[in-house]
Coordinates of C-alpha atoms in Angstrom, one line a residue:
X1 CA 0.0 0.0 0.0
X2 CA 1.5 3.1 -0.9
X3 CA -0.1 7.2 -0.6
X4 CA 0.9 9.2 -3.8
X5 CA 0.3 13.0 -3.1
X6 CA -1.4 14.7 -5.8
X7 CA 1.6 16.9 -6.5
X8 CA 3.7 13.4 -6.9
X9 CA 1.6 12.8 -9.7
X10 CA 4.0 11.8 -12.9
X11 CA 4.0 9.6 -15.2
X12 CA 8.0 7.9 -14.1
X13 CA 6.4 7.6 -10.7
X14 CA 3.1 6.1 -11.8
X15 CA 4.6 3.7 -14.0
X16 CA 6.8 2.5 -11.1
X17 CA 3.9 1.8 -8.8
X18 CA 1.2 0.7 -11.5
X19 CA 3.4 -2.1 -11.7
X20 CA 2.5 -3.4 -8.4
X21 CA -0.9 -2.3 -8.4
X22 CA -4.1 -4.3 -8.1
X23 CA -6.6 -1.5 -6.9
X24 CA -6.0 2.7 -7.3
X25 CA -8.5 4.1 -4.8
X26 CA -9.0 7.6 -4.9
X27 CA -9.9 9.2 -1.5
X28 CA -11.5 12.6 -1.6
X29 CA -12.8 15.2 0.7
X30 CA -16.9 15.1 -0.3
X31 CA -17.1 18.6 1.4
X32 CA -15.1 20.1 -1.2
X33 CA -15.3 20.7 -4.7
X34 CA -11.5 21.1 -5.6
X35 CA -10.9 17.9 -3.8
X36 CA -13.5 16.0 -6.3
X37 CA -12.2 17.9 -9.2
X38 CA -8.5 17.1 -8.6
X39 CA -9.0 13.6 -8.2
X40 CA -11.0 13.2 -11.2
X41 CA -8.1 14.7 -12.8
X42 CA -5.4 12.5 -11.6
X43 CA -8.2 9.2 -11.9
X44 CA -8.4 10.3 -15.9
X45 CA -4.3 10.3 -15.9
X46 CA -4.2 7.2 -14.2
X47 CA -6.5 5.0 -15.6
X48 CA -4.7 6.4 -19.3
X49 CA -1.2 5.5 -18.1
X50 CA -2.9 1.8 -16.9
X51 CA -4.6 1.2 -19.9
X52 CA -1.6 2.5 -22.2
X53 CA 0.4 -0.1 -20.7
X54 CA -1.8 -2.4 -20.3
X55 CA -2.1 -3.1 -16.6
X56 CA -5.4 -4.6 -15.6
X57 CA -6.3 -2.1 -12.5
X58 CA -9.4 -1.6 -10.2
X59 CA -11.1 1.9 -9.1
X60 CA -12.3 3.0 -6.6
X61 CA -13.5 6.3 -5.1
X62 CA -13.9 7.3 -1.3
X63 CA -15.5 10.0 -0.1
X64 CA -14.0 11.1 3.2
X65 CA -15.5 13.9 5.5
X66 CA -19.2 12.7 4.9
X67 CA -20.4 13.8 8.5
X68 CA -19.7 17.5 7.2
X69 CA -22.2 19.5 4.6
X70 CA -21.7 18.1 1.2
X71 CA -22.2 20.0 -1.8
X72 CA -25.2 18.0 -4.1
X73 CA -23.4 18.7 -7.3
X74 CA -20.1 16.9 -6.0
X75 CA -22.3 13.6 -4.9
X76 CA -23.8 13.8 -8.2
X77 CA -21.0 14.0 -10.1
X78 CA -19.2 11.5 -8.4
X79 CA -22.2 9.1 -9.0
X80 CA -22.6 9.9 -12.5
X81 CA -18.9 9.8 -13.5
X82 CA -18.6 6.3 -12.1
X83 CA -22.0 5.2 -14.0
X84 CA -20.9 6.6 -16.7
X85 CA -17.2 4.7 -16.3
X86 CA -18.8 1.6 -15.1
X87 CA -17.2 2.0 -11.7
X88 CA -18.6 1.3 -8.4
X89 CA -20.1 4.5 -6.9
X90 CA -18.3 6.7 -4.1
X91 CA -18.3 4.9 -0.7
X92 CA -18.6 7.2 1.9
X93 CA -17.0 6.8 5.2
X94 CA -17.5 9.4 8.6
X95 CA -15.2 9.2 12.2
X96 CA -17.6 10.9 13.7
X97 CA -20.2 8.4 13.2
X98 CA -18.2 5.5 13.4
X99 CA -18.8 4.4 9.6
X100 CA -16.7 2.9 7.6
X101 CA -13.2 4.4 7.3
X102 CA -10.3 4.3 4.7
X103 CA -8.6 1.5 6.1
X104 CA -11.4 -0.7 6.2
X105 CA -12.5 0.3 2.8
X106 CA -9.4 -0.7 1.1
X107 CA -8.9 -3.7 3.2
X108 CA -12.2 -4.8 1.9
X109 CA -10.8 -3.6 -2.2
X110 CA -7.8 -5.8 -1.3
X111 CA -9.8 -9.1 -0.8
X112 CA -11.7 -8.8 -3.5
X113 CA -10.5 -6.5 -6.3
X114 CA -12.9 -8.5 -8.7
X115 CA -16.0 -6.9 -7.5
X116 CA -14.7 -3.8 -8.8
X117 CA -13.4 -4.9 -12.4
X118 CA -15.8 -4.3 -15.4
X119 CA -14.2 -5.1 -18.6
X120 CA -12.4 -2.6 -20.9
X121 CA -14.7 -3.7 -23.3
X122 CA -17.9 -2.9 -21.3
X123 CA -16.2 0.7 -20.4
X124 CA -15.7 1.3 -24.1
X125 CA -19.2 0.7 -25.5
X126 CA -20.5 2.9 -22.4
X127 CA -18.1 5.3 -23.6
X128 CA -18.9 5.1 -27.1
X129 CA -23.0 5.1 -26.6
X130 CA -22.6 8.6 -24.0
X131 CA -20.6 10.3 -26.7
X132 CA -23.2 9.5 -29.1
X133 CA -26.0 10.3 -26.9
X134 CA -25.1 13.9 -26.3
X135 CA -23.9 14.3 -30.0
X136 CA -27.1 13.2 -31.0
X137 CA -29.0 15.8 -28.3
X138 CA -26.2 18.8 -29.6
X139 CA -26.8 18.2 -33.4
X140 CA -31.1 18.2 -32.1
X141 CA -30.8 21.4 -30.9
X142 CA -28.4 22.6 -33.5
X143 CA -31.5 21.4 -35.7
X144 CA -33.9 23.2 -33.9
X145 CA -32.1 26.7 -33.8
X146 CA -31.7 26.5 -37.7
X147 CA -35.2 25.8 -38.1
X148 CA -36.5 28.4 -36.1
X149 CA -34.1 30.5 -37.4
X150 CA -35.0 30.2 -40.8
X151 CA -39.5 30.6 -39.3
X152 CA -38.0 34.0 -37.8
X153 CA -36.3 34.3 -41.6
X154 CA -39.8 33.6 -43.3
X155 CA -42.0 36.1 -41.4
X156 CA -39.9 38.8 -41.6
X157 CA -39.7 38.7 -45.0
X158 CA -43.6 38.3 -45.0
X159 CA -43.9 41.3 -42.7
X160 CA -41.9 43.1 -45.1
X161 CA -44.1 42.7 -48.2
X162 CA -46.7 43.2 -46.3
X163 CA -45.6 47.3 -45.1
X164 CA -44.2 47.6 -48.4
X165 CA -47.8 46.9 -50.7

């Protein structure tokens, strides 16, 4: 088990520990939206560097800090960049409550990394069908604007012959 700091983040170092990887879990503060966002960013590098050479790893996120006020768009997020990934959702652990905590977390990710595998393949075609999905929705309401462009277009031009005779 080994901590990299964010500001460790490189692709030498990665390479070095991806090696002996089974299971990258990314622990983030659930109170805070830079937290979320730099995780995400060093998950996308990550899982990139893994898949470039070809190590077969397991995700996972933690949410830390859930006792304290947490901002809806970060637990939504979270939730629907995993979906979207085909990753297990956050898991949210709390001191002050006596939840779950880190430890026991990746202790559990250890013993069974399968449950958190879902095949390249799987994460490809999700991929594939999202990207589709909102260029289908852009390119709809790139459709719509023209058309009622071109209405606006029409009666103007009606308008127009109508002052004029």
């Amino acid at each position: 088990m080994t901590e990299i700091p964010p500001d460790e983040v490189s692709t030498q170092l990665m390479n070095q520990f991806l090696e002996k990887c089974d299971v990258a879990i990314f622990v983030y503060d659930s109170s805070d939206e830079f937290s979320w966002m730099q995780v995400l960013d060093i998950y996308w590098k990550v899982s990139r560097l893994a898949e470039n050479n070809g190590f077969n790893l397991q995700y996972l996120f933690v949410a830390a800090k859930s006792d304290l006020e947490q901002k809806k768009f970060i637990q939504e997020d979270s939730s629907r960049v995993c979906n979207h990934m085909n990753l297990r959702p956050p898991m949210f652990v709390n001191h002050k409550l006596r939840g779950r905590t880190v430890f026991q977390i990746i202790l559990l990710a250890a013993q069974r990394p399968d449950r958190n595998i879902l095949s390249r393949k799987a994460k490809w075609i999700n991929f594939v069908l999202y990207s589709f999905s909102v260029g289908v929705t852009m390119l709809g309401g790139l459709a719509a604007i023209h058309l009622r462009k071109n209405k606006n277009m029409k009666e103007r031009r009606q308008n127009q012959k109508l002052s004029h005779t």
